Every structure is written in structure tokens, then in C-alpha cells.
Amino acid sequence: MMRTRPLKVALLGCGVVGSEVARIMTTHADDLAARIGAPVELAGVAVRRPSKVREGISADLVTTDATALVKRGDIDVVVEVIGGIEPARTLITTAFEHGASVVSANKALLAQDGAALHAAAEEHGRDLYYEAAVAGAIPLIRPLRESLAGDKVNRVLGIVNGTTNFILDKMDSTGAGYQEALDEATALGYAEADPTADVEGFDAAAKAAILAGIAFHTRVRLDDVYREGMTEVTAADFASAREMGCTIKLLAICERAADGESVTARVHPAMIPLSHPLASVRGAYNAVFVESDASGQLMFYGPGAGGAPTASAVLGDLVAVCRNRLSGATGPGESAYAQLPVSPMGEVVTCYHISLDVADKPGVLAQVATVFAEHGVSIDTVRQQGKDGEASLVVVTHRASDAALSGTVEALRKLDTVRGVASIMRVEGE
């Protein structure tokens, strides 16, 4: 039997995502009510510019006083899609204090203060759901938090930023340079006017922190995630990748150490074999590859951003939270029982592709190989091309630690025969 009194929802933010949330709540009201067991009512919308016309939203619902809205006491669920750290953090904790559960898409805040927000939700007996914070419409948080709760996740490897994937895909498929591909992404609306958060890996790093925390039942903050942007990737790097049967992606990689005693989280460009499922992810799409003991290898794929896809994830959380509200229960909160240490990047072990500019004369390869050996880095393959006294030497290593590779490169720079290090890139997905 359906309850007739509606559950009241406060919406914080009415931009690209918030407006889609409001639209779906209105156009799918009957279906949502049937799925939840009670109608849901949009009780207020907090915005910065109240004079702007918002189709389908009554002007009576619009307010600039977000604090008063979340303090009302009759609000059942607060949907936060304003982003940033403040005032979002204060508004969410205030919502908990006044009896509301929260659905958020705020990856930056969750990566920085997720533990404190979970603690506040638990203290007040409320839900904190955030499927939309990572990978847009792709169901990922709930499978990791619930479907795989009985399994042991060992690795999460993914493309979690559509803007960077579009740029790298365009560079790969057309031979365009970085700036040319970025300009096209901006013209098409995939890249912001200031693309720094995307191309420097900040966005992906926040998502990696969230994924690692859930996957490994360990608190992982944004500061724990190694981050390297993709602005230095060149057409020459893609040419080298093609010679190896690879392409280049900006990856978020969260791994449990082989001994199970620590974890790592990192974001950086990497070469991956064309045979790997992530290599075929094109355009602005996202995909995440999960490896676990019992389930084996799972891949989650779909649109990772955009108003409607992200709103779909928000509404999925809204339905779950409303159902919990009606039953007087709460869903799963933070699971950080493992308390595993997060290892620094220097301890990460992977393969490397190093391109060196060297003198084209006898003995250079032997000198370079000796430096690698002295630092305990094993060489897998070497390619050398040269003319007119200059040469390019490409070395692909077996698995080595980042610290060992850094020491190797530092020593290589001191060789008289090495003119410079053209590029260094990790190779993943083997």
C-alpha cells in the first residue's frame, strides 16, 4: 500500500545536473512514487541566481538561502549538486543535524572529507549516498559497496574522466597534437574554459580516492593519491605506443599490494595494450575494470558525465534513500575496518617506456644498459634509430619500482652520451 504523504526533497544547485534532477522528478513522478512506495515532492531549490528562468520549476520553490532550506526540519532528503568544498560541506552536515539524509555528486568534497561526512551521517542515523560522484551514470559505487561486499577486490583500473579520454582518443585516431585536440574538446563542450581539473588529473584523483576507499575498506584521501597530468603527452608518444601495439589513456589505478598489507592509488597517463578492454573506450566515455578474487574481472562502461547521465545516478540514489526512509533503516555507511596504509608512489611496481636522445656512436647502448642494471631495473626490449650523430633509444622495462626507475633516470641524465630524456611513460594492463 502506497503512503500518500510525500517525501520532501531539497535540491541544492540547479545547473546542468540539478535541472535534470528536477525534470526527471517531475516527468517520472508516478514511476518514482511506485518504486519508492510514496510520492516525492520537490520542496525547495537553492540557487545563486534566483532571477534566472528555470523551466518546470515554480518560482515559489527557488531560494538563495540554502542554509534555511536544509534547516527546515520537514525535509527528508537533500540532493547536493553544487560541488566544491564550501558551502557544500556545511550544508550537508547541517542537513544531517536537522534530520535529512543526503544524496551528493560532490567528488572533491567526498575525496577530501568523506570520513567526516560518513561519521556525521552515522551520528544522526541518516544516509549518505554518492553514486553520481564517480563515472556519471555508470553503476559503480553501489556494486563495489554492496554487490562485491563479500568479495576481495584487488585492483580497480579505469578511465574516469571523459574530457581527457576524448582528447587522447582524438590524438590517437587523427594524429593531432595535444593543443589541437583540447581546442576541439572545448569547442564541442567536453572541456571547460579552464580545463586544469581534468587535464592535470585532479578530477580523476578525487574519484580514485573514493574508489580506493570503498574497494579496500580503507580511508583514502585525495592527498594520498599520486597525480600526474596528461599535458606532456605528444604525438611521438602515440607513435611509440603504436609500435608496441598499445594506446595511451589517462588512468586511475587503485591496487592492493601483493602481500595484502597496503594499497596504492594513482592517476597518470599510461600505455595499455590494444588487447585490453580499456583500449577500446573511445570519445568521452568512461570505463572501469575491477579485479577481485571470486568474481574475477568485471568491466563497467558508459557515459561518465553530462546532465542526464549524472542525474540518472542521483535519482537512483534518491530512490534508495527514500526507500530506507520509509522503512526506518539506513543503507551501508563507511567501511574502513581494514585500515591499510597507503604506500607512496616510490613503492609502486610497474613497467616503463623510456625514450632517450643519445649520441649515435658505439658503446652507448652498453652504457645505458649498465645504468639500468646498477639500479636493479631489468630491460625487456630496446629499439635504437639514428643518423648524423644523433639517435633515439627506446627502452621498455620489466616491472620495477617507481623509486628504482627514478634513480635510473637520474643516473642516465649524467651520462655524456645521453642528450636528454624525451619521455617516460608507465605501461599498464599487461
CSV table of C-alpha atoms in Angstrom, one decimal:
chain,number,residue,atom,x,y,z
A,1,MET,CA,0.0,0.0,0.0
A,2,MET,CA,1.4,3.4,-1.0
A,3,ARG,CA,1.8,6.1,1.6
A,4,THR,CA,0.0,9.3,0.5
A,5,ARG,CA,2.1,11.8,2.4
A,6,PRO,CA,5.0,12.8,0.1
A,7,LEU,CA,8.7,12.6,1.0
A,8,LYS,CA,10.1,16.1,0.6
A,9,VAL,CA,13.3,16.7,-1.3
A,10,ALA,CA,15.5,19.8,-1.2
A,11,LEU,CA,17.7,20.4,-4.2
A,12,LEU,CA,21.0,22.4,-3.7
A,13,GLY,CA,22.1,23.6,-7.1
A,14,CYS,CA,20.1,23.8,-10.4
A,15,GLY,CA,22.8,23.8,-13.1
A,16,VAL,CA,23.3,21.2,-15.7
A,17,VAL,CA,22.8,18.2,-13.3
A,18,GLY,CA,20.4,19.8,-10.9
A,19,SER,CA,18.0,21.0,-13.6
A,20,GLU,CA,17.9,17.4,-15.0
A,21,VAL,CA,17.2,16.0,-11.5
A,22,ALA,CA,14.3,18.4,-11.1
A,23,ARG,CA,13.0,17.5,-14.6
A,24,ILE,CA,13.1,13.7,-14.0
A,25,MET,CA,11.5,14.1,-10.6
A,26,THR,CA,8.6,15.9,-12.4
A,27,THR,CA,8.2,13.8,-15.6
A,28,HIS,CA,8.7,10.5,-13.9
A,29,ALA,CA,6.8,11.3,-10.7
A,30,ASP,CA,4.3,8.4,-10.9
A,31,ASP,CA,7.0,5.8,-11.6
A,32,LEU,CA,9.2,7.1,-8.8
A,33,ALA,CA,6.3,7.0,-6.4
A,34,ALA,CA,5.5,3.4,-7.4
A,35,ARG,CA,9.1,2.3,-7.0
A,36,ILE,CA,9.6,4.1,-3.7
A,37,GLY,CA,6.2,3.4,-2.1
A,38,ALA,CA,5.4,7.1,-1.6
A,39,PRO,CA,5.4,10.2,-3.8
A,40,VAL,CA,8.4,12.5,-3.7
A,41,GLU,CA,7.9,16.3,-3.7
A,42,LEU,CA,10.5,18.9,-4.7
A,43,ALA,CA,10.1,21.2,-1.7
A,44,GLY,CA,12.8,23.8,-2.4
A,45,VAL,CA,15.6,24.6,-4.8
A,46,ALA,CA,18.7,26.6,-3.6
A,47,VAL,CA,20.4,28.7,-6.3
A,48,ARG,CA,22.8,31.6,-6.6
A,49,ARG,CA,20.8,33.5,-9.3
A,50,PRO,CA,17.1,33.4,-8.4
A,51,SER,CA,16.1,35.6,-11.4
A,52,LYS,CA,17.0,33.0,-13.9
A,53,VAL,CA,14.0,31.3,-15.5
A,54,ARG,CA,14.1,27.5,-14.8
A,55,GLU,CA,11.7,25.6,-16.9
A,56,GLY,CA,9.4,23.3,-15.0
A,57,ILE,CA,10.4,24.7,-11.6
A,58,SER,CA,8.0,27.1,-9.8
A,59,ALA,CA,9.5,30.4,-8.8
A,60,ASP,CA,8.0,29.8,-5.3
A,61,LEU,CA,10.4,26.9,-4.7
A,62,VAL,CA,13.5,28.9,-5.6
A,63,THR,CA,15.6,30.4,-2.8
A,64,THR,CA,19.1,31.8,-2.3
A,65,ASP,CA,19.1,30.8,1.4
A,66,ALA,CA,20.4,27.2,1.2
A,67,THR,CA,21.0,27.1,4.9
A,68,ALA,CA,17.4,27.9,5.8
A,69,LEU,CA,16.3,25.3,3.3
A,70,VAL,CA,18.3,22.4,4.8
A,71,LYS,CA,17.3,23.5,8.3
A,72,ARG,CA,13.5,23.4,7.7
A,73,GLY,CA,13.0,20.1,9.6
A,74,ASP,CA,10.4,18.7,7.2
A,75,ILE,CA,13.0,17.9,4.5
A,76,ASP,CA,13.5,14.1,4.1
A,77,VAL,CA,16.3,14.1,1.6
A,78,VAL,CA,18.8,16.8,0.5
A,79,VAL,CA,20.3,16.4,-3.0
A,80,GLU,CA,23.6,18.3,-3.2
A,81,VAL,CA,24.9,19.1,-6.7
A,82,ILE,CA,26.6,22.4,-6.2
A,83,GLY,CA,30.1,21.0,-6.0
A,84,GLY,CA,33.2,22.4,-4.3
A,85,ILE,CA,34.2,22.2,-0.6
A,86,GLU,CA,32.3,25.0,0.9
A,87,PRO,CA,29.4,25.8,1.4
A,88,ALA,CA,28.6,22.2,0.4
A,89,ARG,CA,30.3,20.6,3.5
A,90,THR,CA,28.5,22.8,6.0
A,91,LEU,CA,25.2,22.4,4.2
A,92,ILE,CA,25.5,18.6,4.2
A,93,THR,CA,26.4,18.4,7.9
A,94,THR,CA,23.6,20.8,8.7
A,95,ALA,CA,21.1,18.6,6.8
A,96,PHE,CA,22.1,15.6,8.9
A,97,GLU,CA,21.7,17.6,12.1
A,98,HIS,CA,18.2,18.6,11.1
A,99,GLY,CA,17.0,15.1,10.2
A,100,ALA,CA,17.6,14.8,6.4
A,101,SER,CA,19.5,12.2,4.5
A,102,VAL,CA,21.9,13.3,1.7
A,103,VAL,CA,22.5,12.4,-1.9
A,104,SER,CA,25.6,14.0,-3.3
A,105,ALA,CA,27.6,14.2,-6.6
A,106,ASN,CA,30.4,16.0,-4.9
A,107,LYS,CA,33.6,14.0,-5.7
A,108,ALA,CA,36.0,16.7,-4.4
A,109,LEU,CA,34.3,17.0,-1.0
A,110,LEU,CA,34.0,13.2,-0.6
A,111,ALA,CA,37.6,12.7,-1.5
A,112,GLN,CA,38.8,15.2,1.0
A,113,ASP,CA,36.3,14.8,3.9
A,114,GLY,CA,34.4,11.6,3.2
A,115,ALA,CA,35.3,10.1,6.6
A,116,ALA,CA,33.9,13.1,8.5
A,117,LEU,CA,30.7,13.2,6.4
A,118,HIS,CA,30.1,9.5,7.0
A,119,ALA,CA,30.7,10.0,10.7
A,120,ALA,CA,28.1,12.8,10.7
A,121,ALA,CA,25.6,10.7,8.8
A,122,GLU,CA,26.1,7.8,11.3
A,123,GLU,CA,25.8,10.1,14.3
A,124,HIS,CA,22.4,11.3,13.2
A,125,GLY,CA,21.2,8.0,11.8
A,126,ARG,CA,21.0,9.2,8.2
A,127,ASP,CA,22.1,8.1,4.8
A,128,LEU,CA,24.9,9.5,2.6
A,129,TYR,CA,24.8,8.2,-0.9
A,130,TYR,CA,27.0,9.4,-3.8
A,131,GLU,CA,26.8,7.1,-6.9
A,132,ALA,CA,27.0,10.2,-9.1
A,133,ALA,CA,30.3,11.3,-7.7
A,134,VAL,CA,32.2,8.8,-9.9
A,135,ALA,CA,31.7,7.9,-13.5
A,136,GLY,CA,28.3,9.6,-14.1
A,137,ALA,CA,25.6,7.2,-15.0
A,138,ILE,CA,27.8,4.0,-14.7
A,139,PRO,CA,26.7,1.9,-11.6
A,140,LEU,CA,30.0,1.6,-9.8
A,141,ILE,CA,29.8,2.8,-6.2
A,142,ARG,CA,26.9,0.5,-5.3
A,143,PRO,CA,28.4,-2.6,-6.9
A,144,LEU,CA,31.7,-2.0,-5.1
A,145,ARG,CA,29.9,-1.2,-1.8
A,146,GLU,CA,27.2,-3.8,-1.9
A,147,SER,CA,27.4,-6.4,-4.8
A,148,LEU,CA,31.1,-7.1,-4.1
A,149,ALA,CA,30.9,-6.7,-0.3
A,150,GLY,CA,31.5,-10.5,0.1
A,151,ASP,CA,34.5,-10.5,-2.3
A,152,LYS,CA,38.1,-9.3,-2.1
A,153,VAL,CA,38.8,-6.5,-4.6
A,154,ASN,CA,42.5,-6.4,-5.6
A,155,ARG,CA,42.6,-3.8,-8.3
A,156,VAL,CA,40.4,-1.0,-9.8
A,157,LEU,CA,41.8,0.3,-13.1
A,158,GLY,CA,39.8,2.9,-15.0
A,159,ILE,CA,39.2,5.8,-17.3
A,160,VAL,CA,37.1,8.1,-15.1
A,161,ASN,CA,37.3,11.4,-17.0
A,162,GLY,CA,35.5,11.8,-20.3
A,163,THR,CA,37.3,15.1,-21.3
A,164,THR,CA,40.8,13.6,-21.1
A,165,ASN,CA,39.7,10.4,-22.8
A,166,PHE,CA,38.2,12.4,-25.7
A,167,ILE,CA,41.5,14.4,-26.1
A,168,LEU,CA,43.7,11.3,-26.0
A,169,ASP,CA,41.4,9.4,-28.3
A,170,LYS,CA,41.5,12.3,-30.8
A,171,MET,CA,45.3,12.4,-30.6
A,172,ASP,CA,45.5,8.7,-31.3
A,173,SER,CA,42.9,8.4,-34.1
A,174,THR,CA,43.8,11.6,-36.0
A,175,GLY,CA,47.5,12.3,-35.1
A,176,ALA,CA,46.5,15.7,-33.7
A,177,GLY,CA,48.7,17.4,-31.1
A,178,TYR,CA,47.6,18.0,-27.5
A,179,GLN,CA,46.5,21.6,-28.0
A,180,GLU,CA,44.6,20.9,-31.2
A,181,ALA,CA,42.7,18.0,-29.6
A,182,LEU,CA,42.0,20.2,-26.5
A,183,ASP,CA,40.6,23.0,-28.7
A,184,GLU,CA,38.2,20.6,-30.4
A,185,ALA,CA,37.1,19.2,-27.0
A,186,THR,CA,36.4,22.8,-25.8
A,187,ALA,CA,34.5,23.7,-29.0
A,188,LEU,CA,32.3,20.6,-28.5
A,189,GLY,CA,31.6,21.4,-24.9
A,190,TYR,CA,33.6,18.4,-23.5
A,191,ALA,CA,36.3,20.6,-21.9
A,192,GLU,CA,35.7,23.6,-19.6
A,193,ALA,CA,37.1,27.0,-20.4
A,194,ASP,CA,39.7,26.2,-17.7
A,195,PRO,CA,40.4,22.5,-18.2
A,196,THR,CA,43.0,22.2,-15.5
A,197,ALA,CA,41.0,20.0,-13.2
A,198,ASP,CA,40.6,17.5,-16.0
A,199,VAL,CA,43.9,17.5,-17.9
A,200,GLU,CA,46.0,17.8,-14.8
A,201,GLY,CA,44.3,14.8,-13.2
A,202,PHE,CA,42.7,16.5,-10.2
A,203,ASP,CA,39.2,15.2,-11.1
A,204,ALA,CA,40.3,11.7,-11.7
A,205,ALA,CA,42.4,11.7,-8.5
A,206,ALA,CA,39.3,12.6,-6.4
A,207,LYS,CA,37.4,9.7,-8.0
A,208,ALA,CA,40.4,7.4,-7.4
A,209,ALA,CA,40.4,8.3,-3.7
A,210,ILE,CA,36.7,7.4,-3.4
A,211,LEU,CA,37.0,4.1,-5.3
A,212,ALA,CA,40.1,3.0,-3.4
A,213,GLY,CA,38.4,3.7,-0.1
A,214,ILE,CA,35.4,1.6,-1.0
A,215,ALA,CA,37.2,-1.2,-2.7
A,216,PHE,CA,39.8,-1.7,0.0
A,217,HIS,CA,37.7,-0.8,3.1
A,218,THR,CA,40.4,1.8,4.0
A,219,ARG,CA,40.3,5.6,4.3
A,220,VAL,CA,42.0,7.1,1.3
A,221,ARG,CA,42.1,10.9,1.0
A,222,LEU,CA,42.8,13.0,-2.1
A,223,ASP,CA,46.3,13.8,-0.7
A,224,ASP,CA,47.1,10.0,-0.7
A,225,VAL,CA,46.6,9.8,-4.5
A,226,TYR,CA,49.6,10.3,-6.7
A,227,ARG,CA,48.6,12.6,-9.6
A,228,GLU,CA,50.2,13.3,-13.0
A,229,GLY,CA,48.5,15.2,-15.7
A,230,MET,CA,48.5,14.5,-19.5
A,231,THR,CA,49.6,17.8,-20.9
A,232,GLU,CA,53.0,16.5,-21.8
A,233,VAL,CA,51.7,13.6,-23.9
A,234,THR,CA,52.8,14.1,-27.5
A,235,ALA,CA,52.1,12.6,-31.0
A,236,ALA,CA,55.5,11.0,-30.7
A,237,ASP,CA,54.4,9.1,-27.6
A,238,PHE,CA,51.4,7.8,-29.5
A,239,ALA,CA,53.7,6.7,-32.4
A,240,SER,CA,55.8,4.8,-29.9
A,241,ALA,CA,52.7,3.3,-28.3
A,242,ARG,CA,51.5,2.1,-31.7
A,243,GLU,CA,54.9,0.4,-32.4
A,244,MET,CA,54.3,-1.6,-29.2
A,245,GLY,CA,50.7,-2.4,-30.1
A,246,CYS,CA,49.4,0.0,-27.4
A,247,THR,CA,47.5,3.2,-27.0
A,248,ILE,CA,47.6,5.9,-24.2
A,249,LYS,CA,45.0,6.6,-21.6
A,250,LEU,CA,44.8,8.7,-18.5
A,251,LEU,CA,44.1,6.0,-15.9
A,252,ALA,CA,43.0,5.9,-12.3
A,253,ILE,CA,44.7,2.9,-10.7
A,254,CYS,CA,43.9,1.6,-7.2
A,255,GLU,CA,45.8,-1.6,-6.2
A,256,ARG,CA,46.2,-3.8,-3.2
A,257,ALA,CA,49.8,-4.8,-2.6
A,258,ALA,CA,50.7,-8.5,-3.4
A,259,ASP,CA,51.1,-9.2,0.3
A,260,GLY,CA,47.7,-7.6,1.0
A,261,GLU,CA,49.3,-5.3,3.7
A,262,SER,CA,49.0,-1.9,1.9
A,263,VAL,CA,47.3,-0.2,-1.0
A,264,THR,CA,48.2,2.4,-3.6
A,265,ALA,CA,46.1,5.0,-5.6
A,266,ARG,CA,47.4,6.9,-8.5
A,267,VAL,CA,46.4,8.8,-11.7
A,268,HIS,CA,48.7,9.2,-14.7
A,269,PRO,CA,48.9,8.6,-18.4
A,270,ALA,CA,49.9,5.1,-19.3
A,271,MET,CA,50.3,2.9,-22.3
A,272,ILE,CA,47.9,-0.1,-22.4
A,273,PRO,CA,47.9,-2.9,-24.9
A,274,LEU,CA,45.3,-2.7,-27.7
A,275,SER,CA,44.0,-6.1,-26.5
A,276,HIS,CA,43.0,-4.7,-23.1
A,277,PRO,CA,39.2,-3.8,-22.8
A,278,LEU,CA,40.0,-0.2,-21.8
A,279,ALA,CA,41.9,0.4,-25.0
A,280,SER,CA,38.7,0.4,-27.0
A,281,VAL,CA,36.9,3.0,-24.8
A,282,ARG,CA,36.5,5.9,-27.2
A,283,GLY,CA,35.4,9.6,-27.1
A,284,ALA,CA,34.1,11.0,-23.8
A,285,TYR,CA,33.1,7.6,-22.4
A,286,ASN,CA,34.3,6.2,-19.1
A,287,ALA,CA,35.1,2.6,-18.2
A,288,VAL,CA,36.3,0.9,-15.0
A,289,PHE,CA,37.9,-2.5,-14.8
A,290,VAL,CA,37.6,-4.3,-11.4
A,291,GLU,CA,39.6,-7.4,-10.5
A,292,SER,CA,38.6,-9.4,-7.4
A,293,ASP,CA,39.3,-12.9,-6.0
A,294,ALA,CA,35.9,-14.5,-6.6
A,295,SER,CA,34.3,-12.5,-9.3
A,296,GLY,CA,37.4,-12.3,-11.5
A,297,GLN,CA,37.4,-9.4,-13.9
A,298,LEU,CA,34.5,-7.1,-14.3
A,299,MET,CA,34.1,-4.0,-16.6
A,300,PHE,CA,31.7,-1.1,-16.1
A,301,TYR,CA,31.2,1.1,-19.1
A,302,GLY,CA,29.1,4.1,-20.1
A,303,PRO,CA,28.8,7.9,-20.3
A,304,GLY,CA,30.8,9.3,-17.4
A,305,ALA,CA,29.4,12.8,-17.3
A,306,GLY,CA,26.6,15.1,-18.6
A,307,GLY,CA,23.4,16.4,-17.1
A,308,ALA,CA,21.1,13.5,-17.9
A,309,PRO,CA,23.5,10.6,-17.2
A,310,THR,CA,24.7,12.1,-13.9
A,311,ALA,CA,21.1,12.9,-12.9
A,312,SER,CA,20.2,9.2,-13.5
A,313,ALA,CA,22.7,8.2,-10.9
A,314,VAL,CA,21.4,10.9,-8.5
A,315,LEU,CA,17.8,9.6,-8.9
A,316,GLY,CA,18.9,6.0,-8.3
A,317,ASP,CA,20.4,7.1,-5.0
A,318,LEU,CA,17.3,9.2,-4.2
A,319,VAL,CA,15.0,6.1,-4.7
A,320,ALA,CA,17.3,4.0,-2.4
A,321,VAL,CA,17.4,6.7,0.3
A,322,CYS,CA,13.7,7.3,0.2
A,323,ARG,CA,13.0,3.5,0.5
A,324,ASN,CA,15.3,3.5,3.5
A,325,ARG,CA,13.4,6.5,4.9
A,326,LEU,CA,10.1,4.7,4.7
A,327,SER,CA,11.4,1.5,6.3
A,328,GLY,CA,13.2,3.4,9.1
A,329,ALA,CA,16.5,1.9,8.1
A,330,THR,CA,19.8,3.2,6.7
A,331,GLY,CA,22.0,1.8,3.9
A,332,PRO,CA,25.6,0.9,4.2
A,333,GLY,CA,27.9,3.6,5.6
A,334,GLU,CA,31.6,3.9,5.6
A,335,SER,CA,33.6,0.6,5.7
A,336,ALA,CA,37.1,1.4,6.8
A,337,TYR,CA,37.8,-1.5,9.1
A,338,ALA,CA,40.9,-2.7,7.1
A,339,GLN,CA,42.8,0.5,7.9
A,340,LEU,CA,45.5,-0.4,5.4
A,341,PRO,CA,48.4,2.0,4.9
A,342,VAL,CA,48.6,3.9,1.6
A,343,SER,CA,52.0,3.3,0.1
A,344,PRO,CA,53.9,6.2,-1.6
A,345,MET,CA,54.4,6.2,-5.4
A,346,GLY,CA,58.0,5.2,-5.0
A,347,GLU,CA,56.9,1.8,-3.9
A,348,VAL,CA,54.6,1.2,-6.9
A,349,VAL,CA,55.9,-1.5,-9.2
A,350,THR,CA,55.1,-1.4,-12.9
A,351,CYS,CA,56.7,-1.5,-16.4
A,352,TYR,CA,58.1,1.6,-18.1
A,353,HIS,CA,58.6,3.0,-21.6
A,354,ILE,CA,61.6,5.4,-21.7
A,355,SER,CA,62.7,7.4,-24.7
A,356,LEU,CA,66.2,8.8,-24.7
A,357,ASP,CA,68.0,11.1,-27.1
A,358,VAL,CA,71.6,9.8,-27.3
A,359,ALA,CA,74.8,10.1,-29.3
A,360,ASP,CA,74.9,7.8,-32.3
A,361,LYS,CA,78.1,6.0,-31.6
A,362,PRO,CA,79.4,2.6,-30.4
A,363,GLY,CA,79.1,1.8,-26.7
A,364,VAL,CA,76.1,3.9,-26.0
A,365,LEU,CA,73.7,1.0,-25.6
A,366,ALA,CA,76.1,-0.8,-23.3
A,367,GLN,CA,76.5,2.3,-21.1
A,368,VAL,CA,72.7,2.7,-20.8
A,369,ALA,CA,72.2,-1.0,-20.1
A,370,THR,CA,74.8,-0.8,-17.3
A,371,VAL,CA,73.0,2.0,-15.6
A,372,PHE,CA,69.7,0.1,-15.7
A,373,ALA,CA,71.5,-3.0,-14.2
A,374,GLU,CA,73.2,-1.0,-11.5
A,375,HIS,CA,69.8,0.2,-10.3
A,376,GLY,CA,68.2,-3.2,-10.4
A,377,VAL,CA,65.9,-2.4,-13.4
A,378,SER,CA,65.5,-5.3,-15.9
A,379,ILE,CA,65.2,-4.4,-19.6
A,380,ASP,CA,62.6,-6.1,-21.7
A,381,THR,CA,63.2,-4.6,-25.1
A,382,VAL,CA,65.4,-1.9,-26.7
A,383,ARG,CA,64.9,-0.1,-30.0
A,384,GLN,CA,67.5,2.3,-31.5
A,385,GLN,CA,67.3,4.6,-34.5
A,386,GLY,CA,69.8,7.2,-35.5
A,387,LYS,CA,71.6,9.2,-38.1
A,388,ASP,CA,74.0,12.2,-38.4
A,389,GLY,CA,75.5,11.5,-35.0
A,390,GLU,CA,72.2,11.6,-33.1
A,391,ALA,CA,69.9,8.7,-32.1
A,392,SER,CA,66.7,7.8,-30.3
A,393,LEU,CA,66.9,4.9,-27.9
A,394,VAL,CA,63.6,3.4,-26.6
A,395,VAL,CA,63.8,1.1,-23.6
A,396,VAL,CA,60.9,-0.9,-22.2
A,397,THR,CA,61.5,-2.4,-18.8
A,398,HIS,CA,60.2,-5.3,-16.9
A,399,ARG,CA,58.3,-4.5,-13.7
A,400,ALA,CA,60.3,-2.1,-11.4
A,401,SER,CA,59.5,0.2,-8.6
A,402,ASP,CA,59.0,3.9,-9.3
A,403,ALA,CA,61.9,4.7,-6.9
A,404,ALA,CA,64.3,2.4,-8.8
A,405,LEU,CA,63.2,3.9,-12.1
A,406,SER,CA,63.7,7.4,-10.8
A,407,GLY,CA,67.2,6.6,-9.7
A,408,THR,CA,67.9,5.1,-13.1
A,409,VAL,CA,66.7,8.1,-15.0
A,410,GLU,CA,68.7,10.5,-12.7
A,411,ALA,CA,71.9,8.4,-13.4
A,412,LEU,CA,71.1,8.3,-17.2
A,413,ARG,CA,71.0,12.1,-17.3
A,414,LYS,CA,74.6,12.2,-16.0
A,415,LEU,CA,75.9,10.2,-19.0
A,416,ASP,CA,77.8,12.3,-21.6
A,417,THR,CA,76.3,10.2,-24.3
A,418,VAL,CA,72.7,10.9,-23.2
A,419,ARG,CA,71.5,14.2,-24.7
A,420,GLY,CA,68.1,14.1,-22.9
A,421,VAL,CA,65.2,12.1,-21.7
A,422,ALA,CA,62.4,12.6,-24.3
A,423,SER,CA,59.6,10.9,-22.4
A,424,ILE,CA,58.9,8.4,-19.6
A,425,MET,CA,55.6,6.6,-19.5
A,426,ARG,CA,54.3,3.7,-17.5
A,427,VAL,CA,52.9,0.6,-19.2
A,428,GLU,CA,49.8,-0.9,-17.6
A,429,GLY,CA,47.3,-3.6,-18.2
A,430,GLU,CA,49.7,-6.4,-19.0
